[in-house]
Coordinates of C-alpha atoms and ligand atoms in Angstrom, one line a residue:
X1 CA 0.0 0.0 0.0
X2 CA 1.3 3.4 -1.3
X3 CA 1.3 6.5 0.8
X4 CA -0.5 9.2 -0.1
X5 CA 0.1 12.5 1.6
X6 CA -2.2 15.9 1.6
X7 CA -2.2 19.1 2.3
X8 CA -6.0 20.5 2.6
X9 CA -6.9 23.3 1.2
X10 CA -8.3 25.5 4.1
X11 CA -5.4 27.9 5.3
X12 CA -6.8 29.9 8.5
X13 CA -2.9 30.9 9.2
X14 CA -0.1 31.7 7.3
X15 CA 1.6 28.6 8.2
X16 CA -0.5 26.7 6.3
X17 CA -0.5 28.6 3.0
X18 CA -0.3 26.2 -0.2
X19 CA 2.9 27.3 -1.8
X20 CA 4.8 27.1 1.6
X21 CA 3.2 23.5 1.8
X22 CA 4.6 21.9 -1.5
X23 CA 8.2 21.9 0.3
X24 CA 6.6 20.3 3.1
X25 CA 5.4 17.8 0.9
X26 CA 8.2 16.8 -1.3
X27 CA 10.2 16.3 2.2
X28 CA 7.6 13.3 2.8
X29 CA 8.5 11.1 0.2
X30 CA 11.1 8.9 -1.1
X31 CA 14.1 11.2 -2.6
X32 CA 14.4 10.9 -6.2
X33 CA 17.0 13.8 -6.9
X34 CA 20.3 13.2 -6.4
X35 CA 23.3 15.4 -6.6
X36 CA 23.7 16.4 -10.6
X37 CA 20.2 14.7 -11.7
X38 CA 18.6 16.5 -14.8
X39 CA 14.9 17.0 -13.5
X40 CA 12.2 17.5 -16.1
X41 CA 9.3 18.8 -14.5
X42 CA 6.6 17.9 -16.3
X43 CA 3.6 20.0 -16.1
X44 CA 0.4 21.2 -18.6
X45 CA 1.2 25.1 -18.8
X46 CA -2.2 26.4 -20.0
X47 CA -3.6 26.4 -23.7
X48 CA -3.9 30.2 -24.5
X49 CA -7.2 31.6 -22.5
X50 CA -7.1 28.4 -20.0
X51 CA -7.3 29.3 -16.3
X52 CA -7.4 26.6 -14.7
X53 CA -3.6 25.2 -14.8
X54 CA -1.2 24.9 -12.0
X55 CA -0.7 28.3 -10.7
X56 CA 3.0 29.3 -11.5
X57 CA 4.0 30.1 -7.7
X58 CA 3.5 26.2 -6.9
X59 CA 5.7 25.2 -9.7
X60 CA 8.4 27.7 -9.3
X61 CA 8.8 25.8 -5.1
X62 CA 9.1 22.6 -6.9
X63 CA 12.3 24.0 -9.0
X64 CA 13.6 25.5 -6.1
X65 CA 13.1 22.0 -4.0
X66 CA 15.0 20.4 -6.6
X67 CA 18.0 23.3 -7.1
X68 CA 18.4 22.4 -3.0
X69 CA 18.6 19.0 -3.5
X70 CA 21.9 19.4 -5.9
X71 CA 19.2 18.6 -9.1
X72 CA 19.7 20.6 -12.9
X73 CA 15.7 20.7 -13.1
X74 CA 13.7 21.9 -16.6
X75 CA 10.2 22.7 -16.9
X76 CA 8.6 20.1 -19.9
X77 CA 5.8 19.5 -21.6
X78 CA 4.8 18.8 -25.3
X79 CA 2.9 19.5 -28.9
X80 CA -0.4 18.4 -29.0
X81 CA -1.9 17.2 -31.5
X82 CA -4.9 19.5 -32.1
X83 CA -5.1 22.9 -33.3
X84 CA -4.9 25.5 -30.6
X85 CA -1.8 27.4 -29.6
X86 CA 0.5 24.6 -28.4
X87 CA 0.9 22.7 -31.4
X88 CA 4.5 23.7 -31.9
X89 CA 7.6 24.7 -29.9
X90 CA 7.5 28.6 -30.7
X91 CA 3.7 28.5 -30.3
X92 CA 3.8 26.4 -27.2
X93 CA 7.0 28.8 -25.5
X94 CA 4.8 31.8 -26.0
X95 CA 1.8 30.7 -24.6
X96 CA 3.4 29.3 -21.7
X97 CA 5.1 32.9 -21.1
X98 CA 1.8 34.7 -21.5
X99 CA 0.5 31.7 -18.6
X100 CA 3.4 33.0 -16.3
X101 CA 5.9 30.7 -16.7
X102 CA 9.7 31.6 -18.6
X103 CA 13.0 31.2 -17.5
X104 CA 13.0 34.7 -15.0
X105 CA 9.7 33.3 -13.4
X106 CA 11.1 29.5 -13.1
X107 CA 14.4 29.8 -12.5
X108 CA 15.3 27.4 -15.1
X109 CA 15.0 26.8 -18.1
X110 CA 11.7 25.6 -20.7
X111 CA 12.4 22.7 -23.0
X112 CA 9.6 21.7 -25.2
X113 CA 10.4 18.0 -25.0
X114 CA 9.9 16.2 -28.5
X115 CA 11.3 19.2 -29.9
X116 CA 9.9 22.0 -32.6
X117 CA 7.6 20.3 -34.5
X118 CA 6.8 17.2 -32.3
X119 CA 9.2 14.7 -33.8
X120 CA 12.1 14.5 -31.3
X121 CA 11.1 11.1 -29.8
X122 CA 12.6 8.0 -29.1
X123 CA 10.5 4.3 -29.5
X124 CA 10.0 2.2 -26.6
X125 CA 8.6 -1.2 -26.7
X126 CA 6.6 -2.3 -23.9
X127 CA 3.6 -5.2 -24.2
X128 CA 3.9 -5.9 -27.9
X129 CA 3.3 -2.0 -28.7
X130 CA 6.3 0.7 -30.4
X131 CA 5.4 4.1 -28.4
X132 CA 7.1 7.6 -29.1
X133 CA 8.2 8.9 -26.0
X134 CA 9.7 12.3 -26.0
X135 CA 13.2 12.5 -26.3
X136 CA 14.4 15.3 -23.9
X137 CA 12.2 13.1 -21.0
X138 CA 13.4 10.2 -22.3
X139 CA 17.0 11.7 -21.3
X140 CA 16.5 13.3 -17.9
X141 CA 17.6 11.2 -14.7
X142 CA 14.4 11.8 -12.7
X143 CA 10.9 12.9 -13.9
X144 CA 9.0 15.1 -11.4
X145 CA 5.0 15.2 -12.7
X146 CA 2.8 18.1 -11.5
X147 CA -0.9 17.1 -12.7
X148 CA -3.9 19.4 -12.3
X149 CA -6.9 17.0 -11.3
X150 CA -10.0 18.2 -13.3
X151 CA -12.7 16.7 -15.7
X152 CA -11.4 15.4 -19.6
X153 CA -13.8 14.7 -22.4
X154 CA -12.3 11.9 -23.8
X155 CA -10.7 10.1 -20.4
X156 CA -13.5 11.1 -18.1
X157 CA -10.8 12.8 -15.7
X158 CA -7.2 14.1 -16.4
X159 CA -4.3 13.5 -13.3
X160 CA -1.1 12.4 -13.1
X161 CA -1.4 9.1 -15.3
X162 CA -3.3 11.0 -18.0
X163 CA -0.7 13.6 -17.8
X164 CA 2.2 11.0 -18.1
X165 CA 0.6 9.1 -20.9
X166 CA -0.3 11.4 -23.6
X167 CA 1.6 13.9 -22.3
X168 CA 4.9 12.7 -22.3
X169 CA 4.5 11.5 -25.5
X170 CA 5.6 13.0 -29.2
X171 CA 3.3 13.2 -31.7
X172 CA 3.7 9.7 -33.5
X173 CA 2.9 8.7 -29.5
X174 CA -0.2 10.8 -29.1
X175 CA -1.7 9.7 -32.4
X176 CA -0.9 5.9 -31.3
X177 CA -3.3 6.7 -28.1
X178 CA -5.7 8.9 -29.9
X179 CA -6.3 6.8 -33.2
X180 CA -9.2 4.3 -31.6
X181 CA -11.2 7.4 -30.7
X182 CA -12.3 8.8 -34.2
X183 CA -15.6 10.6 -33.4
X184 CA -19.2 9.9 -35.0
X185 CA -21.0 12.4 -36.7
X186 CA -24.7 12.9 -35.8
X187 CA -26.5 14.7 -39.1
X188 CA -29.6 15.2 -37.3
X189 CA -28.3 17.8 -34.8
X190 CA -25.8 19.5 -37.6
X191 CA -27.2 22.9 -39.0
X192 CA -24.8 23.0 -41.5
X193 CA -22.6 26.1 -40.3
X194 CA -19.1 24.5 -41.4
X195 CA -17.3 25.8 -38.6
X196 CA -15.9 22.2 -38.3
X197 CA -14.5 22.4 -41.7
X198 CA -12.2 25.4 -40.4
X199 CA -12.0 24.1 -36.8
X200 CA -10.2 20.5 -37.6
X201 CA -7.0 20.9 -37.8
X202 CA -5.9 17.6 -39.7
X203 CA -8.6 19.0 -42.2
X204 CA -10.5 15.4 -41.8
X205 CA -13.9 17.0 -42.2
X206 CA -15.8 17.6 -45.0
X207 CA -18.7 18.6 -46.7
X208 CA -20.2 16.2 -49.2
X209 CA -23.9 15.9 -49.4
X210 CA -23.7 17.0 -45.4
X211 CA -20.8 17.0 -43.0
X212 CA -18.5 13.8 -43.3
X213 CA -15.6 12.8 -41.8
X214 CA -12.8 11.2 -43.7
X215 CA -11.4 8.5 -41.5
X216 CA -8.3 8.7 -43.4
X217 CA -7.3 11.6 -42.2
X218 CA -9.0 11.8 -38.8
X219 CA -6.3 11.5 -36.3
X220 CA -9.3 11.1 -33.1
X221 CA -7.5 14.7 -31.6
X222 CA -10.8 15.1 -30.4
X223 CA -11.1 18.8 -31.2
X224 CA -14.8 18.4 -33.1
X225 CA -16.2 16.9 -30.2
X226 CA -15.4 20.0 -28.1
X227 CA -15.8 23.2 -30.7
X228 CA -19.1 21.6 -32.3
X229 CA -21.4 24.4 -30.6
X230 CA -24.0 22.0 -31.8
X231 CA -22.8 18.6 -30.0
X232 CA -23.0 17.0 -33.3
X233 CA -19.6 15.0 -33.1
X234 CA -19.3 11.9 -30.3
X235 CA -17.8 9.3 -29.1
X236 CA -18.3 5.8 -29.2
X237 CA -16.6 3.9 -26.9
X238 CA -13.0 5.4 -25.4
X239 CA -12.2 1.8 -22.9
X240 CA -9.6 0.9 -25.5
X241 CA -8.0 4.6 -25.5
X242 CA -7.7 4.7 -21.7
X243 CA -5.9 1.3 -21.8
X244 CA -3.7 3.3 -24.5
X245 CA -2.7 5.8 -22.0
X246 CA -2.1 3.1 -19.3
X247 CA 0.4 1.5 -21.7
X248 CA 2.3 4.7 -22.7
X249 CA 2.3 5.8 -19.0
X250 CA 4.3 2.4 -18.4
X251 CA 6.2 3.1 -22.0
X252 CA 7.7 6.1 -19.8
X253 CA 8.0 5.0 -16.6
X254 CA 10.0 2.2 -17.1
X255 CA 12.8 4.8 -17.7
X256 CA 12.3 6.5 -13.8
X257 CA 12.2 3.2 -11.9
X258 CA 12.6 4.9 -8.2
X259 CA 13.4 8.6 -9.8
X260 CA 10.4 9.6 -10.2
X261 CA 7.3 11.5 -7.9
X262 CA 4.2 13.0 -8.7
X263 CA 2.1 16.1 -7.2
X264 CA -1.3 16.3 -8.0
X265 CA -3.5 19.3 -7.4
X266 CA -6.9 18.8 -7.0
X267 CA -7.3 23.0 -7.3
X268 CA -9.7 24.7 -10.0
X269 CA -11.1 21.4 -10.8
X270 CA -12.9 22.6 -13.8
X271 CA -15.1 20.4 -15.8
X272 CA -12.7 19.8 -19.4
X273 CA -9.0 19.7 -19.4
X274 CA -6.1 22.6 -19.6
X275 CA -6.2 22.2 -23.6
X276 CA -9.6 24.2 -23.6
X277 CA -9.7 27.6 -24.2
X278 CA -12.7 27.5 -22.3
X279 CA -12.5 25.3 -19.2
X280 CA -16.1 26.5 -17.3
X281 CA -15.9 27.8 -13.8
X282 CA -14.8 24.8 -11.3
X283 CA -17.6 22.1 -10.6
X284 CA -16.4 21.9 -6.8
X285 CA -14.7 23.8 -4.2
X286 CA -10.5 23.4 -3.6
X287 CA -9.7 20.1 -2.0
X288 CA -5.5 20.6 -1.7
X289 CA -2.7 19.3 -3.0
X290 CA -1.4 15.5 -3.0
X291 CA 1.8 14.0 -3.2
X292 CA 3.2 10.5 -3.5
X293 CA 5.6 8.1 -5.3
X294 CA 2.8 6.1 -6.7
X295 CA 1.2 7.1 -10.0
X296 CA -2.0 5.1 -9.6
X297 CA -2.3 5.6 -5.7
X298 CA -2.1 9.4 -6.3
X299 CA -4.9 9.3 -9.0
X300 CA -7.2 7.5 -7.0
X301 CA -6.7 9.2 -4.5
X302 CA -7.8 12.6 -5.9
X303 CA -10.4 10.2 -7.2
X304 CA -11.8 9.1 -4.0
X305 CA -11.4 12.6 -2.2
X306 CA -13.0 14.5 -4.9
X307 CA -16.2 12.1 -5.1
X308 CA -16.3 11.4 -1.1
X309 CA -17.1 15.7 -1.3
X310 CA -19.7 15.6 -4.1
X311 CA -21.2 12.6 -2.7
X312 CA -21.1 11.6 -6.3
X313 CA -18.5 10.7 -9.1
X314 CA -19.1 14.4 -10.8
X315 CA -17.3 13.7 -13.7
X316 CA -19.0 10.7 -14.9
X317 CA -22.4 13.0 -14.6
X318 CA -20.7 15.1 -16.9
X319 CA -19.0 13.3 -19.6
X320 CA -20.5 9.5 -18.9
X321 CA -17.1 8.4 -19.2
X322 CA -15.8 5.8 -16.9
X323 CA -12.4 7.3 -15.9
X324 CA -11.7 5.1 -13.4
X325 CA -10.5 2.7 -16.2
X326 CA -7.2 4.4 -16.7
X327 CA -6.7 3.6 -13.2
X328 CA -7.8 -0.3 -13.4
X329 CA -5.8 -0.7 -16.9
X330 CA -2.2 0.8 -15.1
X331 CA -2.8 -0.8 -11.9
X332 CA -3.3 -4.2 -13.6
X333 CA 0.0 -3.4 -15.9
X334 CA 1.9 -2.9 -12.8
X335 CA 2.7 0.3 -12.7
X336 CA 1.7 0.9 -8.9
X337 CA -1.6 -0.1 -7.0
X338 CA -5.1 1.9 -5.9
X339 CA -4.8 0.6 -2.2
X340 CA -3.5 3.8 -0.7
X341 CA -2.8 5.0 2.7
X342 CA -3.4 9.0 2.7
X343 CA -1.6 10.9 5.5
X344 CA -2.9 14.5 6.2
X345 CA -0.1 17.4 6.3
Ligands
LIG1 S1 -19.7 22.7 -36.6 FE1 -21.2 21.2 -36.0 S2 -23.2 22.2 -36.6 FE2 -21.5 23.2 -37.7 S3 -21.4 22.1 -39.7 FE3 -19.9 21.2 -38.3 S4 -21.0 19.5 -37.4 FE4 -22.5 20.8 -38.3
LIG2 S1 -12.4 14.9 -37.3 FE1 -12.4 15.6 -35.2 S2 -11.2 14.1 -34.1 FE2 -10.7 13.8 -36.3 S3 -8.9 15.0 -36.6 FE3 -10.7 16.4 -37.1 S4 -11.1 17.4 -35.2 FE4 -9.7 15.7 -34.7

């Protein structure tokens, strides 16, 4: 059983103010720096016009915890695969500095890891599969994740294992998860406007007698299913895609055997994930921050605390997605186990 430790949210004194507590909460667990380590810090900085990312101040402690433990740290994160304005390295590095984060608010430096156009990768095997793993992670010594816990349209929820999976991953890596979850297109709600024609940006969709999308070219990024003002574009059936991002979580952290932790921060926990423009005020209040070496402890976890204060599994009611399953499918690949203890700051 993994431990899982917290630090509430509620701060009646100065002492237990949240930035001041992530210190306190890398102390508790098993070091993973050592003296000359490269860190990547891997973290989701924001699409342009999100507000519900990790708040710069908590990241900036982590980089300082790891300068004091002798680490070289750098703050990482990918392209994606959609449109938006993260899709390459120059658009992704200027995004992040409008989100606060550059190397005078770090302290060190921001390497997009599989480079400028999503290619720099290197292939790991694992169960039968060839994944693209992103080459500057793939180099570090120790791999620090910071995951902001919130709601995901194609995963249900979005933490640390969602964060590792796709999100250590290059392009050819992302499209390997994302290729089983080509949307449906349902004509009787369309009203022909052809925004999705602009909006797609592998330019899949088309108009031909009606909207149709060509499979061919349809990489399952997702992006129709969330800009379709009209709800026309769904999903069928995503089981197989969270199994995907089970595997490519284990693809990466077969390289970090002992050298790696994870923070989770179940803050903001807005209803879709940091690559929306347009997140949707927060569906509960703050619960705190988490910390442990145990990917799939510290995701169920959040889990469990953030349903135990709704009474309900919230994000279920709101995208009748399992996500649970991402949890099931790594725990039974061995990547670390739900049984938890959780040890209150
Ligand atoms: S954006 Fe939606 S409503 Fe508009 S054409 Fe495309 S599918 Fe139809
Ligand atoms: S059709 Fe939808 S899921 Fe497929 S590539 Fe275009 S936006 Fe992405």
């Amino acid at each position: 059983m993994a431990d899982v430790y917290f630090k509430s949210a509620h701060t009646p004194y100065i002492k237990d103010a949240l930035h001041i507590s992530i210190k306190k909460l890398m102390e508790k667990l098993e070091n993973v720096v050592d003296k000359g380590d490269i860190v990547a810090i891997k973290l989701h900085m924001g699409e342009l016009g999100n507000i519900g990312y990790i708040r710069p101040i908590f990241v900036r402690k982590v980089v300082d915890f790891v300068k004091e433990k002798g680490g070289k740290p750098f703050i990482t994160d990918t392209t994606t695969l959609y449109g938006g304005h993260r899709g390459n390295a120059i658009d992704y590095l200027y995004t992040a500095s409008i989100n606060g984060f550059n190397l005078s608010s770090m302290g060190c430096p921001i390497i997009i890891a599989d480079g400028l156009l999503g290619k720099d990768e290197e292939i790991v095997k694992v169960n039968g599969y060839e994944i693209g793993v992103a080459k500057a992670i793939m180099e570090a010594d120790c791999l620090v994740v910071l995951s902001h816990f919130k709601g995901h349209g194609m995963a249900g929820f979005g933490g640390a294992i969602k964060n590792v999976g796709m999100g250590c991953c290059s392009k050819s890596g992302k499209i390997w998860q994302h290729e089983v979850t080509k949307p449906l297109h349902d004509e009787s709600k369309c009203i022909l406007c052809k925004n999705c024609l602009i909006f797609c940006p592998w330019n899949a969709i088309e108009e031909n007698n009606g909207i149709k999308i060509n499979y061919e070219k349809c990489k399952g990024c997702g992006a129709c299913t969330v800009l379709c003002e009209q709800g026309c574009f769904y999903l069928n059936d995503v089981k197989e895609f969270q199994r995907r991002v089970a595997i490519a979580t284990k693809a990466v952290l077969n390289n970090f055997k002992g050298k790696a932790l994870f923070l989770n921060f179940l803050l903001d926990i807005t209803p879709r994930c940091d690559c929306c423009s347009f997140p949707d005020k927060p569906i509960i209040d703050d619960i705190g921050i988490l910390a442990s070496n145990d990917i799939v402890s510290i995701d169920k976890a959040s889990y469990d605390l953030i349903c135990s204060k709704a009474g309900r599994d919230i994000f279920y009611e709101i995208h009748k997605i399992d996500g649970k399953i991402q949890i099931e499918e790594a725990e039974k690949l061995g990547i670390g186990e739900s049984r938890y203890e959780l040890k209150e700051l």
